[in-house]
Amino acid sequence: MSSGWAPRPAQVRGCGQRPPQLTVAGRARSAQARGHGPASDGPAWQARRQGEDMQLGLIGLGKMGLNMAERIRAAGHEVIGYDRNPAVTDVADLGELVSRLVAPRTIWVMLPAGEPTRATIASLAQLLDPGDLVIDGGNSPYRDAAPHADVLAARGIHFCDCGVSGGVWGRTNGYGLMVGGDAADVRRALPIFDALRPEGPREEGFVHAGGTGAGHYAKMVHNAVEYGLMHAYGEGWELLKASEVIDDPAGCFKAWMRGTVVRSWLLDLLVKALDDDPELSGVDQYTPDSGEGRWALQEAVGHAVPTPVLAAALFARFASRQENSPAMQLVSALRGQFGGHEVRHTE
């Protein structure tokens, strides 16, 4: 989704309509009739369900949202999705989405941070009923959670924030979930959280991190740690490549995959990238950042928590975008002035 994402206004036909109250069995039959019934990997999922199938509205069917919807459907729950893309949406607008859901509704918002999420939550506040629940699962700044909760609470609507990790592999492997909000609201959405998280003990892949904003705060710190881990691997790669005694840098990384203290899923993905192209030929050094590293560093300064690794990783991303660093130009010029050192000039 682009940063200009905004929900389509509800059509008049969508507002105010309420479907008949379906039983749990009826909802399951409805889901199966639409092709959204349990998948063939049912037995493992059946053991994890909380006693009844749920119905979920999911807004934002991009590269994360669409995979999440399919994983939730595979667990036996009904998902009705809305997206601006007509190729993937189940409904025409938010009004129709709300009318298709049985009260009390649960709606998951999976949109870019900022105005797309704010506009959508403001629209939902006008469409939903007291007792409904909205979950913000995007990478919103944690400070946005309280204003979102206040907008909804004024209408009697509940709110949770959920940090989601897993990327494009989450549909198969499951997603790491960090949730903030009231304990009763978190319990209410547990069947959905259980469908999304990895197999195994719930606490290894899911946490109710605290009150409103805690989920996005935990995800912010998670992403900052991710920055540091990736940069450490990057520096190790460059050092192996620079050595005269190392003949197989990619093989060294592969050897670290088992039995070593630096093994991780990130390392597995790095080895996959090197298997595809051992020289990473054609990969541009330009590395963007999506905001969480900056927010985490601001929090570290505010709490006087030393985070030199996280800071270095973030600043390295900034450096990756400079074809010719002004700071290093100045350093080179100064070395020429005080020591007569060679100053190289660009063509």
Coordinates of C-alpha atoms in Angstrom, one line a residue:
M1 CA 0.0 0.0 0.0
S2 CA 1.2 3.5 -0.7
S3 CA 1.4 6.2 1.9
G4 CA -1.7 7.8 0.3
W5 CA -3.9 4.9 1.2
A6 CA -7.4 6.0 2.3
P7 CA -10.5 3.9 2.7
R8 CA -13.3 4.3 0.1
P9 CA -16.2 6.1 1.7
A10 CA -19.0 3.8 2.8
Q11 CA -21.8 3.5 0.3
V12 CA -25.3 4.2 1.6
R13 CA -26.3 0.7 0.9
G14 CA -23.6 -0.6 3.3
C15 CA -24.3 1.6 6.3
G16 CA -26.9 0.5 8.8
Q17 CA -27.3 -3.0 7.3
R18 CA -26.9 -5.8 9.8
P19 CA -26.8 -9.5 8.7
P20 CA -28.9 -12.0 10.7
Q21 CA -27.1 -13.4 13.7
L22 CA -25.4 -16.6 12.6
T23 CA -24.5 -19.4 14.9
V24 CA -20.9 -20.6 15.1
A25 CA -21.7 -23.5 12.9
G26 CA -23.5 -21.2 10.5
R27 CA -20.5 -19.0 10.2
A28 CA -18.3 -22.0 9.6
R29 CA -20.6 -23.2 6.8
S30 CA -20.7 -19.7 5.3
A31 CA -16.9 -19.6 5.3
Q32 CA -16.6 -23.0 3.7
A33 CA -19.1 -22.0 1.0
R34 CA -17.0 -19.0 0.1
G35 CA -13.9 -21.2 -0.1
H36 CA -12.5 -20.1 3.2
G37 CA -12.9 -23.2 5.2
P38 CA -10.3 -25.2 7.1
A39 CA -7.2 -26.2 5.1
S40 CA -5.9 -29.7 4.7
D41 CA -3.4 -29.1 7.6
G42 CA -6.4 -29.1 9.9
P43 CA -5.4 -31.5 12.7
A44 CA -2.6 -29.3 14.0
W45 CA -4.8 -26.3 13.8
Q46 CA -7.8 -28.0 15.4
A47 CA -5.8 -28.6 18.6
R48 CA -5.0 -24.9 18.8
R49 CA -8.4 -23.4 18.4
Q50 CA -10.1 -21.9 21.4
G51 CA -13.5 -23.7 21.2
E52 CA -15.2 -21.7 18.5
D53 CA -14.4 -20.2 15.1
M54 CA -14.2 -16.5 14.8
Q55 CA -15.1 -14.0 12.1
L56 CA -12.6 -11.2 11.3
G57 CA -12.6 -8.2 9.2
L58 CA -9.2 -7.5 7.8
I59 CA -8.4 -4.1 6.2
G60 CA -5.3 -4.0 4.0
L61 CA -4.5 -7.0 1.9
G62 CA -0.9 -6.2 0.8
K63 CA 2.1 -8.4 1.1
M64 CA 1.6 -9.0 4.8
G65 CA -2.2 -8.7 5.1
L66 CA -3.1 -11.1 2.3
N67 CA -0.8 -13.9 3.7
M68 CA -2.2 -13.3 7.2
A69 CA -5.7 -13.6 5.9
E70 CA -4.9 -17.0 4.3
R71 CA -3.3 -18.3 7.4
I72 CA -6.2 -17.3 9.6
R73 CA -8.6 -18.9 7.1
A74 CA -6.5 -22.1 7.2
A75 CA -7.1 -22.2 10.9
G76 CA -10.9 -22.5 10.3
H77 CA -11.9 -18.8 10.9
E78 CA -13.8 -16.6 8.5
V79 CA -12.0 -13.6 7.1
I80 CA -13.7 -10.8 5.2
G81 CA -11.0 -8.6 3.7
Y82 CA -11.2 -5.0 2.3
D83 CA -8.5 -3.5 0.1
R84 CA -8.5 -0.8 -2.6
N85 CA -7.2 -3.4 -5.0
P86 CA -10.3 -4.9 -6.6
A87 CA -8.4 -8.1 -7.4
V88 CA -8.1 -9.1 -3.8
T89 CA -10.9 -7.4 -1.9
D90 CA -14.0 -9.2 -0.7
V91 CA -16.1 -6.1 -0.3
A92 CA -16.5 -2.7 -2.0
D93 CA -16.0 -0.4 1.0
L94 CA -15.8 -0.2 4.7
G95 CA -19.5 0.1 5.1
E96 CA -20.0 -3.2 3.4
L97 CA -17.3 -4.8 5.5
V98 CA -19.0 -3.7 8.7
S99 CA -22.4 -4.9 7.4
R100 CA -21.0 -8.4 6.7
L101 CA -19.6 -8.9 10.2
V102 CA -21.7 -10.2 13.1
A103 CA -21.7 -8.1 16.2
P104 CA -19.6 -7.8 18.4
R105 CA -17.2 -7.4 15.5
T106 CA -13.4 -7.7 15.4
I107 CA -11.6 -5.8 12.7
W108 CA -7.8 -5.9 12.1
V109 CA -6.2 -2.9 10.4
M110 CA -3.0 -3.8 8.5
L111 CA -2.1 -0.5 6.8
P112 CA 1.0 1.8 6.5
A113 CA 1.6 3.9 9.6
G114 CA 0.4 7.5 9.8
E115 CA -2.5 9.0 7.8
P116 CA -3.7 5.7 6.1
T117 CA -4.2 4.1 9.6
R118 CA -5.5 7.3 11.2
A119 CA -8.1 7.9 8.5
T120 CA -9.3 4.3 8.6
I121 CA -9.7 4.2 12.3
A122 CA -11.6 7.5 12.2
S123 CA -13.9 6.0 9.6
L124 CA -14.4 2.8 11.7
A125 CA -15.3 4.9 14.7
Q126 CA -18.3 6.2 12.7
L127 CA -19.3 2.8 11.4
L128 CA -18.9 0.4 14.2
D129 CA -21.0 -0.2 17.3
P130 CA -20.2 -0.1 21.0
G131 CA -18.5 -3.4 22.1
D132 CA -16.7 -3.9 18.7
L133 CA -12.9 -4.3 18.7
V134 CA -10.3 -2.8 16.4
I135 CA -6.7 -4.1 16.3
D136 CA -4.0 -2.0 14.7
G137 CA -1.5 -4.5 13.4
G138 CA 0.6 -2.2 11.2
N139 CA 4.0 -0.7 12.1
S140 CA 2.5 2.4 13.8
P141 CA 4.5 4.5 16.2
Y142 CA 3.5 3.4 19.7
R143 CA 2.5 7.0 20.6
D144 CA -0.3 6.8 18.0
A145 CA -2.0 4.0 20.0
A146 CA -3.5 6.1 22.7
P147 CA -5.1 8.7 20.3
H148 CA -6.5 5.8 18.2
A149 CA -7.9 4.2 21.4
D150 CA -9.4 7.5 22.5
V151 CA -11.1 8.1 19.1
L152 CA -12.7 4.6 19.4
A153 CA -13.4 4.7 23.1
A154 CA -15.6 7.8 22.6
R155 CA -17.9 5.5 20.7
G156 CA -17.6 2.6 23.1
I157 CA -15.3 0.7 20.7
H158 CA -12.4 -1.3 22.1
F159 CA -8.8 -1.2 20.8
C160 CA -5.6 -3.2 20.8
D161 CA -2.3 -2.6 19.1
C162 CA -0.3 -5.5 17.8
G163 CA 3.3 -5.6 16.5
V164 CA 3.7 -8.3 13.8
S165 CA 6.9 -9.9 12.7
G166 CA 7.4 -12.7 10.1
G167 CA 7.5 -10.9 6.8
V168 CA 6.7 -12.9 3.6
W169 CA 7.4 -16.2 5.4
G170 CA 4.8 -15.7 8.1
R171 CA 2.0 -17.5 6.2
T172 CA 4.0 -20.7 6.4
N173 CA 6.1 -20.3 9.5
G174 CA 3.7 -18.2 11.6
Y175 CA 4.1 -14.6 12.9
G176 CA 5.6 -13.3 16.1
L177 CA 3.0 -11.2 17.9
M178 CA 3.4 -8.4 20.5
V179 CA 0.1 -7.1 21.8
G180 CA -0.9 -4.1 23.8
G181 CA -4.3 -3.4 25.3
D182 CA -6.8 -4.5 27.9
A183 CA -6.5 -8.1 29.0
A184 CA -10.2 -8.9 28.3
D185 CA -9.8 -7.6 24.7
V186 CA -6.6 -9.6 24.2
R187 CA -8.4 -12.8 25.5
R188 CA -11.3 -12.1 23.1
A189 CA -9.0 -12.1 20.1
L190 CA -6.8 -15.1 21.2
P191 CA -8.3 -17.4 18.5
I192 CA -7.0 -15.1 15.9
F193 CA -3.6 -14.6 17.6
D194 CA -3.3 -18.3 18.0
A195 CA -4.0 -18.8 14.3
L196 CA -1.3 -16.4 13.3
R197 CA 1.5 -17.3 15.8
P198 CA 3.9 -20.2 15.1
E199 CA 3.2 -23.7 16.3
G200 CA 4.4 -24.5 19.8
P201 CA 4.0 -22.9 23.2
R202 CA 2.0 -19.7 23.0
E203 CA 4.7 -17.7 24.9
E204 CA 7.2 -18.6 22.2
G205 CA 5.8 -16.3 19.6
F206 CA 3.1 -14.3 21.4
V207 CA 3.2 -11.8 24.3
H208 CA 0.6 -9.5 25.8
A209 CA 3.3 -6.9 26.4
G210 CA 1.2 -4.5 28.4
G211 CA -1.4 -1.7 28.1
T212 CA -2.3 0.4 25.1
G213 CA 0.8 1.1 23.0
A214 CA 2.9 -1.7 24.5
G215 CA 2.6 -3.9 21.4
H216 CA 3.9 -1.3 19.0
Y217 CA 6.6 -0.3 21.5
A218 CA 7.8 -3.9 21.7
K219 CA 7.8 -4.2 17.9
M220 CA 9.8 -0.9 17.6
V221 CA 12.5 -2.3 19.9
H222 CA 12.4 -5.7 18.0
N223 CA 13.1 -3.9 14.7
A224 CA 15.9 -1.9 16.2
V225 CA 17.5 -5.1 17.4
E226 CA 17.0 -6.5 13.9
Y227 CA 18.9 -3.5 12.5
G228 CA 21.9 -4.3 14.8
L229 CA 21.9 -8.0 14.0
M230 CA 21.8 -7.5 10.3
H231 CA 24.6 -4.9 10.4
A232 CA 26.8 -7.2 12.5
Y233 CA 26.4 -9.9 9.8
G234 CA 27.1 -7.3 7.2
E235 CA 30.4 -6.3 8.8
G236 CA 31.4 -9.9 9.3
W237 CA 30.8 -10.5 5.6
E238 CA 32.9 -7.6 4.5
L239 CA 35.8 -8.7 6.8
L240 CA 35.7 -12.2 5.5
K241 CA 35.7 -10.9 1.9
A242 CA 38.7 -8.6 2.7
S243 CA 40.9 -11.4 4.1
E244 CA 43.7 -13.0 2.1
V245 CA 43.3 -16.3 4.0
I246 CA 39.6 -16.8 3.4
D247 CA 38.7 -18.6 0.2
D248 CA 35.0 -19.2 0.8
P249 CA 33.3 -16.4 2.7
A250 CA 29.8 -17.7 1.9
G251 CA 30.8 -21.1 3.1
C252 CA 31.8 -19.6 6.5
F253 CA 28.3 -18.2 6.9
K254 CA 26.8 -21.5 6.0
A255 CA 29.0 -23.3 8.5
W256 CA 27.6 -21.0 11.2
M257 CA 24.1 -22.3 10.7
R258 CA 24.3 -25.2 13.1
G259 CA 26.0 -25.5 16.5
T260 CA 27.3 -21.9 16.7
V261 CA 26.1 -19.1 19.0
V262 CA 25.5 -16.7 16.1
R263 CA 23.0 -19.0 14.3
S264 CA 19.6 -17.5 13.7
W265 CA 16.7 -17.2 11.2
L266 CA 18.4 -14.1 9.8
L267 CA 21.5 -16.1 9.2
D268 CA 19.5 -18.8 7.4
L269 CA 18.0 -16.1 5.1
L270 CA 21.5 -14.6 4.5
V271 CA 22.8 -18.0 3.5
K272 CA 19.8 -18.4 1.1
A273 CA 20.7 -15.0 -0.5
L274 CA 24.3 -16.1 -0.9
D275 CA 23.3 -19.5 -2.3
D276 CA 21.3 -17.5 -4.9
D277 CA 24.2 -15.2 -5.7
P278 CA 27.5 -15.7 -3.8
E279 CA 28.8 -12.3 -4.9
L280 CA 25.5 -10.4 -4.3
S281 CA 26.1 -9.0 -7.8
G282 CA 23.8 -6.3 -8.8
V283 CA 22.6 -5.6 -5.2
D284 CA 22.6 -1.9 -4.6
Q285 CA 24.0 -0.8 -1.2
Y286 CA 21.2 1.7 -0.8
T287 CA 19.3 0.6 2.4
P288 CA 16.1 2.3 3.4
D289 CA 14.6 2.4 6.9
S290 CA 11.0 2.2 7.7
G291 CA 11.1 4.3 10.9
E292 CA 11.2 1.9 13.8
G293 CA 15.0 2.3 14.2
R294 CA 14.7 6.1 14.4
W295 CA 11.9 5.9 16.9
A296 CA 13.8 3.4 19.1
L297 CA 16.9 5.6 19.1
Q298 CA 14.7 8.6 20.2
E299 CA 13.3 6.5 23.0
A300 CA 16.8 5.5 24.1
V301 CA 17.9 9.1 24.3
G302 CA 14.7 10.0 26.2
H303 CA 15.4 7.2 28.8
A304 CA 19.2 7.7 28.8
V305 CA 19.7 4.1 27.7
P306 CA 23.0 3.6 25.9
T307 CA 22.3 1.9 22.5
P308 CA 25.5 2.3 20.5
V309 CA 25.0 -0.8 18.4
L310 CA 21.5 0.3 17.4
A311 CA 22.7 3.8 16.7
A312 CA 25.6 2.6 14.5
A313 CA 23.3 0.3 12.5
L314 CA 20.8 3.1 11.8
F315 CA 23.6 5.6 10.8
A316 CA 25.1 3.0 8.6
R317 CA 21.8 2.8 6.7
F318 CA 22.0 6.6 6.2
A319 CA 25.6 6.3 5.0
S320 CA 24.5 3.6 2.4
R321 CA 22.5 6.3 0.6
Q322 CA 25.4 8.7 0.0
E323 CA 27.3 8.3 -3.2
N324 CA 30.0 10.6 -1.8
S325 CA 29.8 11.3 1.9
P326 CA 30.2 15.0 2.7
A327 CA 31.5 14.2 6.1
M328 CA 34.2 11.9 4.7
Q329 CA 35.1 14.5 2.0
L330 CA 35.8 16.9 4.8
V331 CA 37.9 14.4 6.8
S332 CA 39.9 13.7 3.7
A333 CA 40.5 17.4 3.1
L334 CA 41.6 18.0 6.7
R335 CA 44.1 15.1 6.5
G336 CA 45.6 16.8 3.5
Q337 CA 45.8 20.1 5.3
F338 CA 47.4 19.1 8.6
G339 CA 49.5 16.1 7.4
G340 CA 50.0 16.5 3.8
H341 CA 48.2 13.2 3.2
E342 CA 47.1 12.3 -0.3
V343 CA 43.6 13.7 -1.2
R344 CA 41.9 11.7 -3.9
H345 CA 39.6 13.6 -6.3
T346 CA 36.6 12.3 -8.1
E347 CA 36.7 12.3 -11.9

